[in-house]
Amino acid sequence: MLYLCPMDIVEISKVLSNETRVNILKWLKDPESNFPPHQDIDHFDDGVCVGFIQDKTGLSQSTISTYLTAMQNVDLVIPTRHGKWTYYRRNEKVIETYINSLSKEL
Amino acid sequence: MLYLCPMDIVEISKVLSNETRVNILKWLKDPESNFPPHQDIDHFDDGVCVGFIQDKTGLSQSTISTYLTAMQNVDLVIPTRHGKWTYYRRNEKVIETYINSLSKEL
DNA sequence: TTTATATATCTAGAATAATAGATATGAATT
DNA sequence: AATTCATATCTATTATTCTAGATATATAAA
């Protein structure tokens, strides 16, 4: 079983202390039912493009991009570039490790 | 199994997005080894007094009192007054429910 | 090779959090 | 009842986060 260090736990908690960012993580659990189908790609294997996430939140493009970058910085999500689009998917390993760490540390 | 609503999850995450507050929660898990013995009371059944927690953090009295009040507001800790002192202990039920909720929601 | 599109980054203002000093409250002590 | 002690609350300052508009970049399309 893997655990995060205290600092990483706090950093991830910061990211999760915002309702929009938590929602994004939740939506990415089931892209099929939370987002329209992509055009260039007929699957969600690499996640969801920024524009779809932005549309769903109603916040500005720059805000959502900033959020996703923050989530990526603590490895909660993984970006993949396909042409003009960046797709973001959950990093299940880190999410699980974070919860394990809370269970142990907290 | 009990779960918290999304708003409560975010509010608790906010409290946990600060290293000092996370440390306080951790220290309260094992008061015997983290704090000196109380004078008026020879046990930690109701938790630890504010002064001891303040000493351990090195932050000001008002800051620690504010932190503990914030933790109490989301039910992470339970205060008990004995004479001049307020003792704070962990609310294990809420901590467990928070982790359960993350496991399910996240 | 200009133009359009998607995303990222920069810049800045508004909102919130961190933090401590001063003051208030509540309980014990003198 | 005046004093002391522990904690809480008020007030103010600084630091950080939120958020969006403007701009930059990277890719695709014309």
PDB file of C-alpha atoms (C1' of nucleotides) in Angstrom:
ATOM      1  CA  MET A   1       0.000   0.000   0.000  1.00  0.00           C
ATOM      2  CA  LEU A   2       1.348   3.414  -1.018  1.00  0.00           C
ATOM      3  CA  TYR A   3       1.008   6.609   1.033  1.00  0.00           C
ATOM      4  CA  LEU A   4       1.539  10.280   0.291  1.00  0.00           C
ATOM      5  CA  CYS A   5       3.685  12.533   2.460  1.00  0.00           C
ATOM      6  CA  PRO A   6       1.873  15.091   4.677  1.00  0.00           C
ATOM      7  CA  MET A   7       2.688  17.969   2.349  1.00  0.00           C
ATOM      8  CA  ASP A   8       1.166  16.208  -0.652  1.00  0.00           C
ATOM      9  CA  ILE A   9      -1.944  15.421   1.367  1.00  0.00           C
ATOM     10  CA  VAL A  10      -2.384  19.103   2.187  1.00  0.00           C
ATOM     11  CA  GLU A  11      -1.745  20.143  -1.421  1.00  0.00           C
ATOM     12  CA  ILE A  12      -4.347  17.714  -2.728  1.00  0.00           C
ATOM     13  CA  SER A  13      -6.789  18.812  -0.032  1.00  0.00           C
ATOM     14  CA  LYS A  14      -6.366  22.366  -1.309  1.00  0.00           C
ATOM     15  CA  VAL A  15      -7.357  21.265  -4.788  1.00  0.00           C
ATOM     16  CA  LEU A  16     -10.357  19.433  -3.358  1.00  0.00           C
ATOM     17  CA  SER A  17     -11.461  22.434  -1.309  1.00  0.00           C
ATOM     18  CA  ASN A  18     -13.274  23.848  -4.350  1.00  0.00           C
ATOM     19  CA  GLU A  19     -16.636  22.507  -5.426  1.00  0.00           C
ATOM     20  CA  THR A  20     -16.017  22.929  -9.160  1.00  0.00           C
ATOM     21  CA  ARG A  21     -12.781  20.975  -9.046  1.00  0.00           C
ATOM     22  CA  VAL A  22     -14.406  18.191  -7.068  1.00  0.00           C
ATOM     23  CA  ASN A  23     -17.216  18.110  -9.613  1.00  0.00           C
ATOM     24  CA  ILE A  24     -14.746  17.830 -12.472  1.00  0.00           C
ATOM     25  CA  LEU A  25     -13.172  14.803 -10.825  1.00  0.00           C
ATOM     26  CA  LYS A  26     -16.588  13.254 -10.331  1.00  0.00           C
ATOM     27  CA  TRP A  27     -17.711  13.920 -13.905  1.00  0.00           C
ATOM     28  CA  LEU A  28     -14.526  12.332 -15.245  1.00  0.00           C
ATOM     29  CA  LYS A  29     -15.491   9.117 -13.498  1.00  0.00           C
ATOM     30  CA  ASP A  30     -18.218   8.597 -16.077  1.00  0.00           C
ATOM     31  CA  PRO A  31     -17.578  10.748 -19.160  1.00  0.00           C
ATOM     32  CA  GLU A  32     -20.143   8.900 -21.288  1.00  0.00           C
ATOM     33  CA  SER A  33     -23.028  10.078 -19.150  1.00  0.00           C
ATOM     34  CA  ASN A  34     -21.619  13.500 -18.270  1.00  0.00           C
ATOM     35  CA  PHE A  35     -20.319  14.798 -21.610  1.00  0.00           C
ATOM     36  CA  PRO A  36     -21.335  14.756 -25.274  1.00  0.00           C
ATOM     37  CA  PRO A  37     -19.325  12.461 -27.566  1.00  0.00           C
ATOM     38  CA  HIS A  38     -16.086  13.797 -28.984  1.00  0.00           C
ATOM     39  CA  GLN A  39     -15.833  14.464 -32.710  1.00  0.00           C
ATOM     40  CA  ASP A  40     -12.293  13.545 -33.688  1.00  0.00           C
ATOM     41  CA  ILE A  41     -12.174  10.630 -31.276  1.00  0.00           C
ATOM     42  CA  ASP A  42     -15.023   8.207 -30.641  1.00  0.00           C
ATOM     43  CA  HIS A  43     -14.038   7.268 -27.084  1.00  0.00           C
ATOM     44  CA  PHE A  44     -13.097   8.799 -23.730  1.00  0.00           C
ATOM     45  CA  ASP A  45     -10.024   6.641 -23.141  1.00  0.00           C
ATOM     46  CA  ASP A  46      -7.838   9.710 -22.698  1.00  0.00           C
ATOM     47  CA  GLY A  47     -10.518  11.657 -20.867  1.00  0.00           C
ATOM     48  CA  VAL A  48     -12.471  14.759 -21.800  1.00  0.00           C
ATOM     49  CA  CYS A  49     -11.406  17.903 -23.651  1.00  0.00           C
ATOM     50  CA  VAL A  50     -11.160  21.228 -21.830  1.00  0.00           C
ATOM     51  CA  GLY A  51     -13.980  22.842 -23.790  1.00  0.00           C
ATOM     52  CA  PHE A  52     -16.552  20.261 -22.693  1.00  0.00           C
ATOM     53  CA  ILE A  53     -15.517  20.645 -19.084  1.00  0.00           C
ATOM     54  CA  GLN A  54     -15.711  24.408 -19.404  1.00  0.00           C
ATOM     55  CA  ASP A  55     -19.211  24.250 -20.930  1.00  0.00           C
ATOM     56  CA  LYS A  56     -20.415  22.062 -18.073  1.00  0.00           C
ATOM     57  CA  THR A  57     -19.135  24.429 -15.382  1.00  0.00           C
ATOM     58  CA  GLY A  58     -20.114  27.705 -16.990  1.00  0.00           C
ATOM     59  CA  LEU A  59     -16.857  29.287 -15.845  1.00  0.00           C
ATOM     60  CA  SER A  60     -14.390  31.006 -18.148  1.00  0.00           C
ATOM     61  CA  GLN A  61     -11.915  29.174 -20.347  1.00  0.00           C
ATOM     62  CA  SER A  62      -8.931  30.560 -18.457  1.00  0.00           C
ATOM     63  CA  THR A  63     -10.368  29.610 -15.083  1.00  0.00           C
ATOM     64  CA  ILE A  64     -10.998  26.025 -16.127  1.00  0.00           C
ATOM     65  CA  SER A  65      -7.593  25.735 -17.731  1.00  0.00           C
ATOM     66  CA  THR A  66      -6.063  27.039 -14.511  1.00  0.00           C
ATOM     67  CA  TYR A  67      -8.054  24.533 -12.466  1.00  0.00           C
ATOM     68  CA  LEU A  68      -7.025  21.631 -14.655  1.00  0.00           C
ATOM     69  CA  THR A  69      -3.399  22.688 -14.493  1.00  0.00           C
ATOM     70  CA  ALA A  70      -3.629  22.807 -10.696  1.00  0.00           C
ATOM     71  CA  MET A  71      -5.182  19.348 -10.660  1.00  0.00           C
ATOM     72  CA  GLN A  72      -2.456  18.103 -12.945  1.00  0.00           C
ATOM     73  CA  ASN A  73       0.260  19.630 -10.759  1.00  0.00           C
ATOM     74  CA  VAL A  74      -0.775  17.360  -7.890  1.00  0.00           C
ATOM     75  CA  ASP A  75      -1.249  14.436 -10.305  1.00  0.00           C
ATOM     76  CA  LEU A  76      -4.984  14.089  -9.767  1.00  0.00           C
ATOM     77  CA  VAL A  77      -5.476  14.145 -13.544  1.00  0.00           C
ATOM     78  CA  ILE A  78      -3.430  13.186 -16.583  1.00  0.00           C
ATOM     79  CA  PRO A  79      -3.402  15.307 -19.747  1.00  0.00           C
ATOM     80  CA  THR A  80      -3.085  13.911 -23.244  1.00  0.00           C
ATOM     81  CA  ARG A  81      -2.740  16.075 -26.313  1.00  0.00           C
ATOM     82  CA  HIS A  82      -4.513  15.051 -29.529  1.00  0.00           C
ATOM     83  CA  GLY A  83      -4.183  17.662 -32.231  1.00  0.00           C
ATOM     84  CA  LYS A  84      -5.696  20.909 -31.025  1.00  0.00           C
ATOM     85  CA  TRP A  85      -7.284  19.324 -27.979  1.00  0.00           C
ATOM     86  CA  THR A  86      -6.036  18.442 -24.556  1.00  0.00           C
ATOM     87  CA  TYR A  87      -7.919  15.603 -22.910  1.00  0.00           C
ATOM     88  CA  TYR A  88      -7.901  15.163 -19.175  1.00  0.00           C
ATOM     89  CA  ARG A  89      -8.579  11.904 -17.389  1.00  0.00           C
ATOM     90  CA  ARG A  90      -8.474  10.880 -13.750  1.00  0.00           C
ATOM     91  CA  ASN A  91      -5.321   9.470 -12.220  1.00  0.00           C
ATOM     92  CA  GLU A  92      -7.003   6.647 -10.320  1.00  0.00           C
ATOM     93  CA  LYS A  93      -3.796   5.543  -8.672  1.00  0.00           C
ATOM     94  CA  VAL A  94      -3.176   8.935  -7.046  1.00  0.00           C
ATOM     95  CA  ILE A  95      -6.813   9.349  -6.031  1.00  0.00           C
ATOM     96  CA  GLU A  96      -6.741   5.963  -4.334  1.00  0.00           C
ATOM     97  CA  THR A  97      -3.401   6.705  -2.705  1.00  0.00           C
ATOM     98  CA  TYR A  98      -4.736  10.009  -1.390  1.00  0.00           C
ATOM     99  CA  ILE A  99      -7.708   8.294   0.239  1.00  0.00           C
ATOM    100  CA  ASN A 100      -5.455   5.560   1.649  1.00  0.00           C
ATOM    101  CA  SER A 101      -3.192   8.244   3.053  1.00  0.00           C
ATOM    102  CA  LEU A 102      -6.062  10.051   4.730  1.00  0.00           C
ATOM    103  CA  SER A 103      -7.292   6.789   6.220  1.00  0.00           C
ATOM    104  CA  LYS A 104      -3.879   6.152   7.683  1.00  0.00           C
ATOM    105  CA  GLU A 105      -2.744   9.662   8.620  1.00  0.00           C
ATOM    106  CA  LEU A 106      -5.921  11.384   9.687  1.00  0.00           C
TER     107      LEU A 106
ATOM    108  CA  MET B   1     -22.732   3.445   5.997  1.00  0.00           C
ATOM    109  CA  LEU B   2     -23.165   7.220   6.323  1.00  0.00           C
ATOM    110  CA  TYR B   3     -22.089   9.780   3.723  1.00  0.00           C
ATOM    111  CA  LEU B   4     -21.680  13.538   3.772  1.00  0.00           C
ATOM    112  CA  CYS B   5     -23.256  15.820   1.183  1.00  0.00           C
ATOM    113  CA  PRO B   6     -20.918  17.387  -1.431  1.00  0.00           C
ATOM    114  CA  MET B   7     -20.950  20.766   0.303  1.00  0.00           C
ATOM    115  CA  ASP B   8     -19.829  19.262   3.605  1.00  0.00           C
ATOM    116  CA  ILE B   9     -17.059  17.355   1.847  1.00  0.00           C
ATOM    117  CA  VAL B  10     -15.733  20.602   0.363  1.00  0.00           C
ATOM    118  CA  GLU B  11     -16.007  22.425   3.693  1.00  0.00           C
ATOM    119  CA  ILE B  12     -14.065  19.721   5.503  1.00  0.00           C
ATOM    120  CA  SER B  13     -11.475  19.657   2.709  1.00  0.00           C
ATOM    121  CA  LYS B  14     -10.984  23.388   3.277  1.00  0.00           C
ATOM    122  CA  VAL B  15     -10.216  22.751   6.929  1.00  0.00           C
ATOM    123  CA  LEU B  16      -7.785  20.004   5.934  1.00  0.00           C
ATOM    124  CA  SER B  17      -6.031  22.221   3.396  1.00  0.00           C
ATOM    125  CA  ASN B  18      -3.856  23.681   6.155  1.00  0.00           C
ATOM    126  CA  GLU B  19      -0.911  21.765   7.543  1.00  0.00           C
ATOM    127  CA  THR B  20      -1.307  23.016  11.117  1.00  0.00           C
ATOM    128  CA  ARG B  21      -4.932  21.936  11.287  1.00  0.00           C
ATOM    129  CA  VAL B  22      -4.091  18.513   9.885  1.00  0.00           C
ATOM    130  CA  ASN B  23      -1.316  18.209  12.460  1.00  0.00           C
ATOM    131  CA  ILE B  24      -3.706  19.086  15.279  1.00  0.00           C
ATOM    132  CA  LEU B  25      -6.029  16.291  14.167  1.00  0.00           C
ATOM    133  CA  LYS B  26      -3.111  13.875  14.041  1.00  0.00           C
ATOM    134  CA  TRP B  27      -1.777  14.882  17.471  1.00  0.00           C
ATOM    135  CA  LEU B  28      -5.220  14.427  19.007  1.00  0.00           C
ATOM    136  CA  LYS B  29      -5.135  10.800  17.902  1.00  0.00           C
ATOM    137  CA  ASP B  30      -2.569  10.088  20.595  1.00  0.00           C
ATOM    138  CA  PRO B  31      -2.575  12.865  23.214  1.00  0.00           C
ATOM    139  CA  GLU B  32      -0.489  10.867  25.700  1.00  0.00           C
ATOM    140  CA  SER B  33       2.538  10.867  23.447  1.00  0.00           C
ATOM    141  CA  ASN B  34       2.014  14.317  21.922  1.00  0.00           C
ATOM    142  CA  PHE B  35       1.159  16.493  24.927  1.00  0.00           C
ATOM    143  CA  PRO B  36       2.219  16.851  28.563  1.00  0.00           C
ATOM    144  CA  PRO B  37      -0.238  15.607  31.189  1.00  0.00           C
ATOM    145  CA  HIS B  38      -3.023  17.947  32.294  1.00  0.00           C
ATOM    146  CA  GLN B  39      -2.983  19.294  35.829  1.00  0.00           C
ATOM    147  CA  ASP B  40      -6.643  19.512  36.878  1.00  0.00           C
ATOM    148  CA  ILE B  41      -7.530  16.309  35.034  1.00  0.00           C
ATOM    149  CA  ASP B  42      -5.371  13.195  34.915  1.00  0.00           C
ATOM    150  CA  HIS B  43      -6.640  11.902  31.568  1.00  0.00           C
ATOM    151  CA  PHE B  44      -7.269  12.974  27.969  1.00  0.00           C
ATOM    152  CA  ASP B  45     -10.800  11.582  27.730  1.00  0.00           C
ATOM    153  CA  ASP B  46     -12.149  14.970  26.680  1.00  0.00           C
ATOM    154  CA  GLY B  47      -9.119  15.815  24.563  1.00  0.00           C
ATOM    155  CA  VAL B  48      -6.430  18.443  24.972  1.00  0.00           C
ATOM    156  CA  CYS B  49      -6.639  22.043  26.196  1.00  0.00           C
ATOM    157  CA  VAL B  50      -6.087  24.933  23.787  1.00  0.00           C
ATOM    158  CA  GLY B  51      -2.910  26.113  25.475  1.00  0.00           C
ATOM    159  CA  PHE B  52      -1.097  22.821  24.926  1.00  0.00           C
ATOM    160  CA  ILE B  53      -2.092  22.780  21.279  1.00  0.00           C
ATOM    161  CA  GLN B  54      -0.943  26.367  20.911  1.00  0.00           C
ATOM    162  CA  ASP B  55       2.440  25.621  22.502  1.00  0.00           C
ATOM    163  CA  LYS B  56       2.982  22.724  20.120  1.00  0.00           C
ATOM    164  CA  THR B  57       2.258  24.798  17.009  1.00  0.00           C
ATOM    165  CA  GLY B  58       4.071  27.965  18.016  1.00  0.00           C
ATOM    166  CA  LEU B  59       1.280  30.060  16.528  1.00  0.00           C
ATOM    167  CA  SER B  60      -0.601  32.730  18.452  1.00  0.00           C
ATOM    168  CA  GLN B  61      -3.409  32.013  20.881  1.00  0.00           C
ATOM    169  CA  SER B  62      -5.997  33.736  18.705  1.00  0.00           C
ATOM    170  CA  THR B  63      -4.937  31.857  15.587  1.00  0.00           C
ATOM    171  CA  ILE B  64      -5.190  28.479  17.280  1.00  0.00           C
ATOM    172  CA  SER B  65      -8.511  29.338  18.846  1.00  0.00           C
ATOM    173  CA  THR B  66      -9.767  30.388  15.407  1.00  0.00           C
ATOM    174  CA  TYR B  67      -8.503  27.128  13.881  1.00  0.00           C
ATOM    175  CA  LEU B  68     -10.167  25.025  16.563  1.00  0.00           C
ATOM    176  CA  THR B  69     -13.428  26.891  16.129  1.00  0.00           C
ATOM    177  CA  ALA B  70     -13.280  26.246  12.381  1.00  0.00           C
ATOM    178  CA  MET B  71     -12.636  22.563  13.008  1.00  0.00           C
ATOM    179  CA  GLN B  72     -15.527  22.485  15.435  1.00  0.00           C
ATOM    180  CA  ASN B  73     -17.833  24.206  12.945  1.00  0.00           C
ATOM    181  CA  VAL B  74     -17.460  21.258  10.568  1.00  0.00           C
ATOM    182  CA  ASP B  75     -17.672  18.805  13.483  1.00  0.00           C
ATOM    183  CA  LEU B  76     -14.150  17.451  13.110  1.00  0.00           C
ATOM    184  CA  VAL B  77     -13.564  18.082  16.822  1.00  0.00           C
ATOM    185  CA  ILE B  78     -15.716  18.240  19.940  1.00  0.00           C
ATOM    186  CA  PRO B  79     -15.109  20.849  22.662  1.00  0.00           C
ATOM    187  CA  THR B  80     -15.690  20.237  26.350  1.00  0.00           C
ATOM    188  CA  ARG B  81     -15.399  22.940  28.965  1.00  0.00           C
ATOM    189  CA  HIS B  82     -13.877  22.119  32.342  1.00  0.00           C
ATOM    190  CA  GLY B  83     -13.492  25.185  34.512  1.00  0.00           C
ATOM    191  CA  LYS B  84     -11.249  27.670  32.758  1.00  0.00           C
ATOM    192  CA  TRP B  85     -10.167  25.218  30.093  1.00  0.00           C
ATOM    193  CA  THR B  86     -11.674  24.046  26.858  1.00  0.00           C
ATOM    194  CA  TYR B  87     -10.610  20.581  25.814  1.00  0.00           C
ATOM    195  CA  TYR B  88     -10.825  19.486  22.222  1.00  0.00           C
ATOM    196  CA  ARG B  89     -11.029  15.883  21.076  1.00  0.00           C
ATOM    197  CA  ARG B  90     -11.474  14.275  17.674  1.00  0.00           C
ATOM    198  CA  ASN B  91     -14.915  13.428  16.370  1.00  0.00           C
ATOM    199  CA  GLU B  92     -14.032   9.977  15.070  1.00  0.00           C
ATOM    200  CA  LYS B  93     -17.461   9.415  13.587  1.00  0.00           C
ATOM    201  CA  VAL B  94     -17.260  12.489  11.339  1.00  0.00           C
ATOM    202  CA  ILE B  95     -13.663  11.793  10.344  1.00  0.00           C
ATOM    203  CA  GLU B  96     -14.617   8.277   9.315  1.00  0.00           C
ATOM    204  CA  THR B  97     -17.698   9.488   7.491  1.00  0.00           C
ATOM    205  CA  TYR B  98     -15.616  12.049   5.621  1.00  0.00           C
ATOM    206  CA  ILE B  99     -13.209   9.384   4.401  1.00  0.00           C
ATOM    207  CA  ASN B 100     -16.095   7.079   3.471  1.00  0.00           C
ATOM    208  CA  SER B 101     -17.661   9.930   1.535  1.00  0.00           C
ATOM    209  CA  LEU B 102     -14.464  10.634  -0.376  1.00  0.00           C
ATOM    210  CA  SER B 103     -14.116   6.934  -1.203  1.00  0.00           C
ATOM    211  CA  LYS B 104     -17.619   6.908  -2.602  1.00  0.00           C
ATOM    212  CA  GLU B 105     -17.862  10.357  -4.213  1.00  0.00           C
ATOM    213  CA  LEU B 106     -14.377  10.986  -5.495  1.00  0.00           C
TER     214      LEU B 106
ATOM    215  C1'  DT C   1       1.437  31.024 -45.208  1.00  0.00           C
ATOM    216  C1'  DT C   2      -2.473  33.276 -43.505  1.00  0.00           C
ATOM    217  C1'  DT C   3      -6.478  32.083 -40.699  1.00  0.00           C
ATOM    218  C1'  DA C   4      -9.140  29.734 -37.340  1.00  0.00           C
ATOM    219  C1'  DT C   5      -9.514  26.858 -33.215  1.00  0.00           C
ATOM    220  C1'  DA C   6      -8.305  24.926 -28.640  1.00  0.00           C
ATOM    221  C1'  DT C   7      -5.759  25.531 -24.755  1.00  0.00           C
ATOM    222  C1'  DA C   8      -2.295  27.781 -21.785  1.00  0.00           C
ATOM    223  C1'  DT C   9      -0.356  31.649 -19.612  1.00  0.00           C
ATOM    224  C1'  DC C  10      -0.156  36.538 -18.123  1.00  0.00           C
ATOM    225  C1'  DT C  11      -2.159  40.369 -15.629  1.00  0.00           C
ATOM    226  C1'  DA C  12      -5.109  42.350 -12.551  1.00  0.00           C
ATOM    227  C1'  DG C  13      -9.105  43.088  -9.380  1.00  0.00           C
ATOM    228  C1'  DA C  14     -12.173  41.013  -5.953  1.00  0.00           C
ATOM    229  C1'  DA C  15     -12.881  37.646  -2.468  1.00  0.00           C
ATOM    230  C1'  DT C  16     -11.241  34.756   1.063  1.00  0.00           C
ATOM    231  C1'  DA C  17      -7.769  32.829   4.348  1.00  0.00           C
ATOM    232  C1'  DA C  18      -3.864  33.410   7.533  1.00  0.00           C
ATOM    233  C1'  DT C  19      -2.282  35.559  11.309  1.00  0.00           C
ATOM    234  C1'  DA C  20      -1.686  38.310  15.405  1.00  0.00           C
ATOM    235  C1'  DG C  21      -2.662  42.168  18.721  1.00  0.00           C
ATOM    236  C1'  DA C  22      -6.244  44.001  21.433  1.00  0.00           C
ATOM    237  C1'  DT C  23     -10.259  43.250  23.834  1.00  0.00           C
ATOM    238  C1'  DA C  24     -14.115  40.586  25.798  1.00  0.00           C
ATOM    239  C1'  DT C  25     -15.951  36.687  28.351  1.00  0.00           C
ATOM    240  C1'  DG C  26     -16.229  33.167  31.775  1.00  0.00           C
ATOM    241  C1'  DA C  27     -14.464  30.786  35.513  1.00  0.00           C
ATOM    242  C1'  DA C  28     -11.384  30.301  39.445  1.00  0.00           C
ATOM    243  C1'  DT C  29      -8.804  32.545  43.086  1.00  0.00           C
ATOM    244  C1'  DT C  30      -7.711  36.027  46.448  1.00  0.00           C
TER     245       DT C  30
ATOM    246  C1'  DA D   1     -15.589  42.394  44.217  1.00  0.00           C
ATOM    247  C1'  DA D   2     -11.056  42.672  42.339  1.00  0.00           C
ATOM    248  C1'  DT D   3      -7.620  39.871  40.110  1.00  0.00           C
ATOM    249  C1'  DT D   4      -5.890  36.329  37.433  1.00  0.00           C
ATOM    250  C1'  DC D   5      -6.041  32.844  33.959  1.00  0.00           C
ATOM    251  C1'  DA D   6      -7.746  30.352  29.766  1.00  0.00           C
ATOM    252  C1'  DT D   7     -10.155  30.903  25.788  1.00  0.00           C
ATOM    253  C1'  DA D   8     -13.018  33.348  22.392  1.00  0.00           C
ATOM    254  C1'  DT D   9     -13.976  37.117  19.519  1.00  0.00           C
ATOM    255  C1'  DC D  10     -13.000  41.569  17.218  1.00  0.00           C
ATOM    256  C1'  DT D  11     -10.144  44.308  14.137  1.00  0.00           C
ATOM    257  C1'  DA D  12      -6.737  44.924  10.922  1.00  0.00           C
ATOM    258  C1'  DT D  13      -2.866  43.560   7.843  1.00  0.00           C
ATOM    259  C1'  DT D  14      -0.769  40.495   4.734  1.00  0.00           C
ATOM    260  C1'  DA D  15      -0.940  36.482   1.776  1.00  0.00           C
ATOM    261  C1'  DT D  16      -3.361  33.489  -1.124  1.00  0.00           C
ATOM    262  C1'  DT D  17      -7.133  32.051  -4.081  1.00  0.00           C
ATOM    263  C1'  DC D  18     -10.729  32.998  -7.421  1.00  0.00           C
ATOM    264  C1'  DT D  19     -11.895  34.614 -11.618  1.00  0.00           C
ATOM    265  C1'  DA D  20     -11.901  36.630 -16.108  1.00  0.00           C
ATOM    266  C1'  DG D  21     -10.054  39.433 -20.009  1.00  0.00           C
ATOM    267  C1'  DA D  22      -6.158  39.790 -22.879  1.00  0.00           C
ATOM    268  C1'  DT D  23      -2.486  37.635 -24.994  1.00  0.00           C
ATOM    269  C1'  DA D  24       0.495  33.790 -26.394  1.00  0.00           C
ATOM    270  C1'  DT D  25       1.153  29.187 -28.275  1.00  0.00           C
ATOM    271  C1'  DA D  26       0.328  25.095 -30.742  1.00  0.00           C
ATOM    272  C1'  DT D  27      -2.055  22.717 -34.077  1.00  0.00           C
ATOM    273  C1'  DA D  28      -5.122  22.219 -38.007  1.00  0.00           C
ATOM    274  C1'  DA D  29      -7.400  24.055 -41.980  1.00  0.00           C
ATOM    275  C1'  DA D  30      -7.887  26.994 -45.909  1.00  0.00           C
TER     276       DA D  30
END
